[in-house]
mmCIF file of C-alpha atoms in Angstrom:
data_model
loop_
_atom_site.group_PDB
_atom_site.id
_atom_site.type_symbol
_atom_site.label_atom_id
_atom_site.label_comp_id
_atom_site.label_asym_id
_atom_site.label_seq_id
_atom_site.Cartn_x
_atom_site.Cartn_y
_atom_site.Cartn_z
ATOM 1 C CA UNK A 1 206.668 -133.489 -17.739
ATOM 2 C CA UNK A 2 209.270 -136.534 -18.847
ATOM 3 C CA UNK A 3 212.023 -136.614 -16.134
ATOM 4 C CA UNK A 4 215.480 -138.539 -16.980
ATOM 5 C CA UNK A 5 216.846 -140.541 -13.987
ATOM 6 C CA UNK A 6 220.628 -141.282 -14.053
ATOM 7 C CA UNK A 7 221.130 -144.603 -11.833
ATOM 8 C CA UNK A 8 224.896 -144.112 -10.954
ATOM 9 C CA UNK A 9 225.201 -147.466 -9.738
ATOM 10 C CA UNK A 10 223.990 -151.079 -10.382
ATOM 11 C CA UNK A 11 223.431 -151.972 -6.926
ATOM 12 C CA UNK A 12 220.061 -151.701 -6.229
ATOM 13 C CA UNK A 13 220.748 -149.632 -2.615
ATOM 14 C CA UNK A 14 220.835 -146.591 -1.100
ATOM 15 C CA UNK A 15 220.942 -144.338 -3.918
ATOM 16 C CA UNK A 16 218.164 -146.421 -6.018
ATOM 17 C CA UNK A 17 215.916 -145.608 -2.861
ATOM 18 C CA UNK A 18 216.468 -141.398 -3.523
ATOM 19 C CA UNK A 19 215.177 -142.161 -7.165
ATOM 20 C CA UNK A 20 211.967 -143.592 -6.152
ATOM 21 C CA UNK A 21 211.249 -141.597 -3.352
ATOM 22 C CA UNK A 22 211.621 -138.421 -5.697
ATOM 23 C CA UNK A 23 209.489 -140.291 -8.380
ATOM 24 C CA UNK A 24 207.214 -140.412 -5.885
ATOM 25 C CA UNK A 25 206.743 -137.133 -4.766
ATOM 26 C CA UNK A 26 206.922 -135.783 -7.948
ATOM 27 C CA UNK A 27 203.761 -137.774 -8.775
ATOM 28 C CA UNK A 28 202.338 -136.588 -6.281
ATOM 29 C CA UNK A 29 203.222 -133.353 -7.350
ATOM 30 C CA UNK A 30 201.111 -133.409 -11.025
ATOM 31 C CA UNK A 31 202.176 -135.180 -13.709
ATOM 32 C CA UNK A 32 205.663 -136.845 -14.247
ATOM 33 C CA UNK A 33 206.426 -139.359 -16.620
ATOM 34 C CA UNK A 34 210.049 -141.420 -15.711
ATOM 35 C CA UNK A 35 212.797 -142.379 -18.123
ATOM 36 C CA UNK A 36 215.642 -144.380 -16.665
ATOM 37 C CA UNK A 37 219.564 -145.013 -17.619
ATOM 38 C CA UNK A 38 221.451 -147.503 -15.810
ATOM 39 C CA UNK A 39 224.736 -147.278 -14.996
ATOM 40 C CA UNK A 40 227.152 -149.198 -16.562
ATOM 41 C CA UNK A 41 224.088 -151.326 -18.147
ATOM 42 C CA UNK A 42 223.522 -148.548 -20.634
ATOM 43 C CA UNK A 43 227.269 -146.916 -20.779
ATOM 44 C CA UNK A 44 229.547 -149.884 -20.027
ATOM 45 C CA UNK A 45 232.791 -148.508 -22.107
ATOM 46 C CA UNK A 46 235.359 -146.095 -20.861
ATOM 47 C CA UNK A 47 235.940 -143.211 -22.633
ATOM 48 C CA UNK A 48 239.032 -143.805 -25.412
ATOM 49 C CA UNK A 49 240.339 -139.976 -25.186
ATOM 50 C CA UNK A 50 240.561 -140.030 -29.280
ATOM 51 C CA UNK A 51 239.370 -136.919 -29.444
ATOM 52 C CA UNK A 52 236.848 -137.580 -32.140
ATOM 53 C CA UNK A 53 234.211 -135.800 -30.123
ATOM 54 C CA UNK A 54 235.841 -132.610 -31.089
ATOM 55 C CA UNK A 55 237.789 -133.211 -33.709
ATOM 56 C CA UNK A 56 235.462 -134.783 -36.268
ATOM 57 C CA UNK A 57 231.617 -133.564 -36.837
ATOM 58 C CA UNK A 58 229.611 -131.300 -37.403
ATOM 59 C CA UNK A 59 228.363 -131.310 -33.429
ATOM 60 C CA UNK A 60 229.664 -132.496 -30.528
ATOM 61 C CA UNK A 61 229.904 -136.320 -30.060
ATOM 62 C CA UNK A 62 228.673 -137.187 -33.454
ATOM 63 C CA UNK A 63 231.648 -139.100 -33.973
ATOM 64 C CA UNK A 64 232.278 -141.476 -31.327
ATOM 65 C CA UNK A 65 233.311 -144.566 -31.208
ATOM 66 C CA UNK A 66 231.253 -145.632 -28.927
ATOM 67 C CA UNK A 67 227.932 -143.887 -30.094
ATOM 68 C CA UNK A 68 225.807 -147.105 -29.980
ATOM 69 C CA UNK A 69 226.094 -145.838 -26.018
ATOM 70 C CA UNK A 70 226.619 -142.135 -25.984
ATOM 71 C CA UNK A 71 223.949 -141.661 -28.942
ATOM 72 C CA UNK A 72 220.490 -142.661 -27.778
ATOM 73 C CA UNK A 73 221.614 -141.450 -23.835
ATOM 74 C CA UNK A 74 222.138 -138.042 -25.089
ATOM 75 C CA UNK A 75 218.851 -138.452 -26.895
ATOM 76 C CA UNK A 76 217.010 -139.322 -23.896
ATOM 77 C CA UNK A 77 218.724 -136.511 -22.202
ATOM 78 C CA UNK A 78 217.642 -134.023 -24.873
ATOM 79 C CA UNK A 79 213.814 -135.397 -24.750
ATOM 80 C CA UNK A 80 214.037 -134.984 -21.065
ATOM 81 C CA UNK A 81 212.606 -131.710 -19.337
ATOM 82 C CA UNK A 82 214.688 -131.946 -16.044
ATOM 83 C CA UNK A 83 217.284 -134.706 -14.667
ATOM 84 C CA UNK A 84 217.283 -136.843 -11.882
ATOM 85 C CA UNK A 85 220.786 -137.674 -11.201
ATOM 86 C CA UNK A 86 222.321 -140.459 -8.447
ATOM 87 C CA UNK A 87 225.837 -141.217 -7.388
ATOM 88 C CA UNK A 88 226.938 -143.548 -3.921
ATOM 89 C CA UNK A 89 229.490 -142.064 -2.300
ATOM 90 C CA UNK A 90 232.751 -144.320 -3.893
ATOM 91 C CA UNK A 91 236.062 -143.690 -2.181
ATOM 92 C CA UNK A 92 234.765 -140.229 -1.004
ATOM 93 C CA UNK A 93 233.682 -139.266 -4.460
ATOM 94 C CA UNK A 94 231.342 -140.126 -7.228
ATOM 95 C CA UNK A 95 231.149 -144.058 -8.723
ATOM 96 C CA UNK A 96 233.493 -145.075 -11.496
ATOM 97 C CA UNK A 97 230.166 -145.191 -13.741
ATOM 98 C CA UNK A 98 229.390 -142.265 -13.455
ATOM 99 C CA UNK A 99 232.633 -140.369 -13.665
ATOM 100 C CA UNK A 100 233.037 -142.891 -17.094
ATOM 101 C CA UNK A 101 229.047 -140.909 -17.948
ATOM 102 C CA UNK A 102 230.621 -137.897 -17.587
ATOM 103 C CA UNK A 103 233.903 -138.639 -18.929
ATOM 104 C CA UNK A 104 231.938 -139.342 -22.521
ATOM 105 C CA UNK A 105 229.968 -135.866 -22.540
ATOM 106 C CA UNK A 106 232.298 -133.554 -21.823
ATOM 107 C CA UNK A 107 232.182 -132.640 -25.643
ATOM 108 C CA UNK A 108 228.717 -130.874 -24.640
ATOM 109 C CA UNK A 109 230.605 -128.751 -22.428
ATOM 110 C CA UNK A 110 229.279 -124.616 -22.745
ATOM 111 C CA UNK A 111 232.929 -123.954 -23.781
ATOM 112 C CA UNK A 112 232.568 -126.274 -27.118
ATOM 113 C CA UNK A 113 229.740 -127.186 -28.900
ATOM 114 C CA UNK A 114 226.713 -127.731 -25.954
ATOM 115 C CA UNK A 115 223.425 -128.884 -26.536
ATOM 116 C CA UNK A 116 220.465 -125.882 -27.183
ATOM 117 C CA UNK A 117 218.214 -128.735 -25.415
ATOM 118 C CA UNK A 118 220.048 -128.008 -22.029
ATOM 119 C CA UNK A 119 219.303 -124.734 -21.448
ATOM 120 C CA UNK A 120 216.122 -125.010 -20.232
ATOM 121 C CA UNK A 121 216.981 -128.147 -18.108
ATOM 122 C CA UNK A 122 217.004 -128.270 -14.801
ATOM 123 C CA UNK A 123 218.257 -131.302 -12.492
ATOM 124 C CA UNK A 124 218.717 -132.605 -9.260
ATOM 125 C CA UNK A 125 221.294 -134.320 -7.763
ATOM 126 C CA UNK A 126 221.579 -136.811 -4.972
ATOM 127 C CA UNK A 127 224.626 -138.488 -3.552
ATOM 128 C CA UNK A 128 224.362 -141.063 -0.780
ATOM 129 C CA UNK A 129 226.984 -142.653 1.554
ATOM 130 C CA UNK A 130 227.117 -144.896 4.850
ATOM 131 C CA UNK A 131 230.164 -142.353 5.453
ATOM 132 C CA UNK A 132 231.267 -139.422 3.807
ATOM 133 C CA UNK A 133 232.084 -138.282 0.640
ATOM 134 C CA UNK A 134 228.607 -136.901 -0.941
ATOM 135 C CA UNK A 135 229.896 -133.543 -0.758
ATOM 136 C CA UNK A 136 232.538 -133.912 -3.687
ATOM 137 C CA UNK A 137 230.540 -136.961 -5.473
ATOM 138 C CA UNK A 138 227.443 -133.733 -5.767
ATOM 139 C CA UNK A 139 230.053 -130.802 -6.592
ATOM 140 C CA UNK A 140 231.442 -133.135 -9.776
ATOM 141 C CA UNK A 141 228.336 -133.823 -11.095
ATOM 142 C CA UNK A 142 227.014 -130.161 -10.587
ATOM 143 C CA UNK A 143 229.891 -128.511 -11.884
ATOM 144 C CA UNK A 144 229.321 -131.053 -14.996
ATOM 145 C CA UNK A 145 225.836 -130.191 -15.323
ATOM 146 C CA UNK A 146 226.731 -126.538 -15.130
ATOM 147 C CA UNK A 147 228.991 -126.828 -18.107
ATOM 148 C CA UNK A 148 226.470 -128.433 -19.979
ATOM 149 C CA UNK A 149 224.284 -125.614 -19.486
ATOM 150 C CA UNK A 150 221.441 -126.617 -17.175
ATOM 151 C CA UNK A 151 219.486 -123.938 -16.020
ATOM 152 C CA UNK A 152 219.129 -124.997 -12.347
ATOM 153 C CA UNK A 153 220.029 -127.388 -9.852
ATOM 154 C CA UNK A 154 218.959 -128.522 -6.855
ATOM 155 C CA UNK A 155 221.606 -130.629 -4.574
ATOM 156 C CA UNK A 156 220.520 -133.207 -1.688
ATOM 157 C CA UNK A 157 223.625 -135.346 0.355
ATOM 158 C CA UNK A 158 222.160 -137.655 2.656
ATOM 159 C CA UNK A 159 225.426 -139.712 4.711
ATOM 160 C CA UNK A 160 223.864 -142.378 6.094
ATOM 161 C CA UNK A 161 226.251 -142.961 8.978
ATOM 162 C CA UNK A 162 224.223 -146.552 8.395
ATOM 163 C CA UNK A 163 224.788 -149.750 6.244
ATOM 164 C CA UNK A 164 221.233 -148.624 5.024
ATOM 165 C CA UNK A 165 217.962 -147.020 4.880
ATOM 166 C CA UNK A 166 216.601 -149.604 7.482
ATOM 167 C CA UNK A 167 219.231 -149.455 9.869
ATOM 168 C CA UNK A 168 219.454 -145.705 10.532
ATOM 169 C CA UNK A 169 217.895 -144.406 13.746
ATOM 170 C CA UNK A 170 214.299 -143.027 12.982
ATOM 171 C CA UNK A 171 214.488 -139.711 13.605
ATOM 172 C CA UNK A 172 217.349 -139.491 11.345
ATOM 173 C CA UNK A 173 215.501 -141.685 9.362
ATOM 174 C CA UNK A 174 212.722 -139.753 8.876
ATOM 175 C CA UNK A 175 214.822 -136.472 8.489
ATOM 176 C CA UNK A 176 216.616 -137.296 5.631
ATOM 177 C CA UNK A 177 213.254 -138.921 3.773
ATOM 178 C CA UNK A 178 211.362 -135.214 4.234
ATOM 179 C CA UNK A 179 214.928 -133.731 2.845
ATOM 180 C CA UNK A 180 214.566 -135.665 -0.241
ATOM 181 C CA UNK A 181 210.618 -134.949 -0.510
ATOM 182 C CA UNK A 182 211.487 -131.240 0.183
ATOM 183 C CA UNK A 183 214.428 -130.934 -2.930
ATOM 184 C CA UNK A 184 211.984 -133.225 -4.719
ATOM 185 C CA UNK A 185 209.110 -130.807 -4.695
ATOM 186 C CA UNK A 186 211.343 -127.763 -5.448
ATOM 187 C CA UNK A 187 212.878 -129.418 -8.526
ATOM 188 C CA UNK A 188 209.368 -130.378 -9.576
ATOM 189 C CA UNK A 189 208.297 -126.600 -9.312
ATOM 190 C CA UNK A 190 211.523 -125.445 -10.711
ATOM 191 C CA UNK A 191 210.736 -128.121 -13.799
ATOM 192 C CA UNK A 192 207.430 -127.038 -14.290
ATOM 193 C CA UNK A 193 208.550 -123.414 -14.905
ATOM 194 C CA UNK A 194 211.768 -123.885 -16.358
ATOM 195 C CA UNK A 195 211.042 -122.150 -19.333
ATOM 196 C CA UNK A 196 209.715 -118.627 -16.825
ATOM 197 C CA UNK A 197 212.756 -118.690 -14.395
ATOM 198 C CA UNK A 198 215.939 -116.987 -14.650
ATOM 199 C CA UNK A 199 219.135 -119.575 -15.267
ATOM 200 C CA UNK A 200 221.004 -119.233 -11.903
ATOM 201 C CA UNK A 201 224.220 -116.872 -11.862
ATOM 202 C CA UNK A 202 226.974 -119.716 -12.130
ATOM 203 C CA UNK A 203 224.933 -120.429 -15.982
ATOM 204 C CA UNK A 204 225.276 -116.888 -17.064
ATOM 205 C CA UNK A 205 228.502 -116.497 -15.749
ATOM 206 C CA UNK A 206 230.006 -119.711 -17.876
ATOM 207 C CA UNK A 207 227.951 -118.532 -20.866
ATOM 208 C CA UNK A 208 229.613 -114.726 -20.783
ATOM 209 C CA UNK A 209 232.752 -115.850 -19.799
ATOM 210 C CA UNK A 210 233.216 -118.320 -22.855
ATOM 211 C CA UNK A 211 231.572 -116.471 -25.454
ATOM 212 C CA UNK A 212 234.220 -113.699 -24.912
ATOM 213 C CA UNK A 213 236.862 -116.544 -25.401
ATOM 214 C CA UNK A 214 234.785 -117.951 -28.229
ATOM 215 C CA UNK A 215 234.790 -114.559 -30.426
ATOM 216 C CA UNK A 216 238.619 -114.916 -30.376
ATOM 217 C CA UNK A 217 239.303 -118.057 -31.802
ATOM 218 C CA UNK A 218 239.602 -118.934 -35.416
ATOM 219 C CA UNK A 219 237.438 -118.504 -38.009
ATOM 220 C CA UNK A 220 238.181 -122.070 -38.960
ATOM 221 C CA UNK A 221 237.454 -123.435 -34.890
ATOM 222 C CA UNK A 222 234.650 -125.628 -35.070
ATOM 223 C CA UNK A 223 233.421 -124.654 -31.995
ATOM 224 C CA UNK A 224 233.019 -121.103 -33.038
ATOM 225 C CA UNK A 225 231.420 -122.118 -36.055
ATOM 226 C CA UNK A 226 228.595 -123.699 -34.025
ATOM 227 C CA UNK A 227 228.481 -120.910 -31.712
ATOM 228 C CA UNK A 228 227.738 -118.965 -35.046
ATOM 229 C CA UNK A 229 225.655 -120.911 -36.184
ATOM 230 C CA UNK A 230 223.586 -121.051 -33.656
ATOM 231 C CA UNK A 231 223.551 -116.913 -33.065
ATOM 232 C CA UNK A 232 225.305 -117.034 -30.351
ATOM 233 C CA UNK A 233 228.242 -114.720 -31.433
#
C-alpha cells in the first residue's frame, strides 16, 4: 500500500518522531511504501481567497493560482491509499502550515466538487504538544478530512507535558510510543481493507445531507453539474 505523510511542520521534532514511528510499525505490519509532503517546503503560499477554485473549471482547484503547489499535492493525495497526517500543537491549535494546506483544498469539500479518489481513503491523524492544544489541532484536521470524504479516521493526541520525546518520564514515555504503535496498526488494518469496510457514520451523514441540498440548486451550479456527472444525483 502507498501511504501519504503530511509533515505539518518544518521542525524536525516532536511531531516528525509520530511519522516515523507509524512508518515503522506499519512496515512491520506488511507492506507500506511512504510518500512525504513538507510543510511549507511543498505549500509555501497562502491561500488568495479569489475564488477561482470554484468559480472557474471544470473540477475543483483546476484553476488556481497557485497550482504549481496545490496540483501535484493533490496528485499525491489521490495516488495515496490512506494519509498520515501531523500537526504540533501551535497556540492551542493546528500550525499556520497546515491550516494554509487546508485553507487551499477546501474546494474538495463533499459539499462542492470532492475528489472520487477520497472515498476510499482512510487517514490518521496525530497532533503533538509539550502542553495542550492537540485536541482542537486533531478535530480541524478531522473535520477537514471528513469533508473531503475519507472513509475513516483514526485520531492519536500525545501532550507531552515535556520539551521532548527524551525528556518525558519513561513510563509516560513508553505509554504514549505503544499509543502511536496501537492507532498505527489499526490504520494499517483499516488501509488494507478500505475498499471492504463501511465509511463511518459522520461520511454518510455529510454525503446525504448535501446531496439533498445539491438536488436543489441550479441547473447551471457547477457543483451540481459534477455531482451529475459523476451519478451522484
Amino acid at each position: 500500500m502507498l501511504i501519504c505523510a503530511v509533515h505539518g511542520s518544518p521542525r524536525k521534532g516532536n511531531s516528525d518522531y509520530t511519522i516515523e514511528l507509524i512508518k515503522k510499525t506499519m512496515s512491520e505490519c506488511g507492506n507500506a511504501e511512504f510518500e512525504d509532503i513538507y510543510l511549507p517546503k511543498d505549500l509555501p503560499v497562502f491561500c488568495k481567497g479569489c475564488f477561482s477554485c470554484l468559480a472557474r473549471g471544470k473540477y475543483a482547484g483546476e484553476i488556481c493560482p497557485d497550482k504549481q503547489y496545490t496540483h501535484p499535492i493533490l496528485e499525491k493525495l489521490k495516488k495515496a491509499d490512506g494519509i498520515i497526517f501531523t500537526s504540533p500543537s501551535y497556540a492551542l491549535s493546528e500550525s499556520g502550515s497546515v491550516k494554509v494546506f487546508l485553507d487551499h483544498f477546501a474546494c474538495t469539500y463533499i459539499n462542492h466538487r470532492p475528489n472520487p479518489e477520497m472515498f476510499d481513503k482512510t487517514a490518521i491523524i496525530v497532533s503533538t504538544a509539550a502542553g495542550a492544544g492537540t485536541k482542537r489541532a486533531v478535530s480541524t484536521i478531522k473535520r477537514n478530512l471528513l469533508f473531503w470524504g475519507i472513509k475513516r479516521i483514526v485520531s492519536v493526541r500525545i501532550n507531552l507535558w515535556a520539551g521532548n520525546w527524551s525528556e518525558m518520564e519513561d513510563s509516560k514515555r513508553v505509554k504514549a510510543e505503544k499509543q502511536i504503535s496501537k492507532n498505527a496498526r489499526k490504520f494499517y488494518k483499516l488501509t488494507e481493507n478500505r475498499y471492504k469496510i463501511r465509511a463511518c457514520i459522520e461520511h454518510r451523514f455529510l454525503r446525504f445531507i448535501f446531496k439533498g441540498l445539491i438536488k436543489k440548486h441550479i441547473e447551471t451550479n457547477p457543483d451540481k453539474i459534477y455531482w451529475k456527472e459523476h451519478g451522484w444525483i
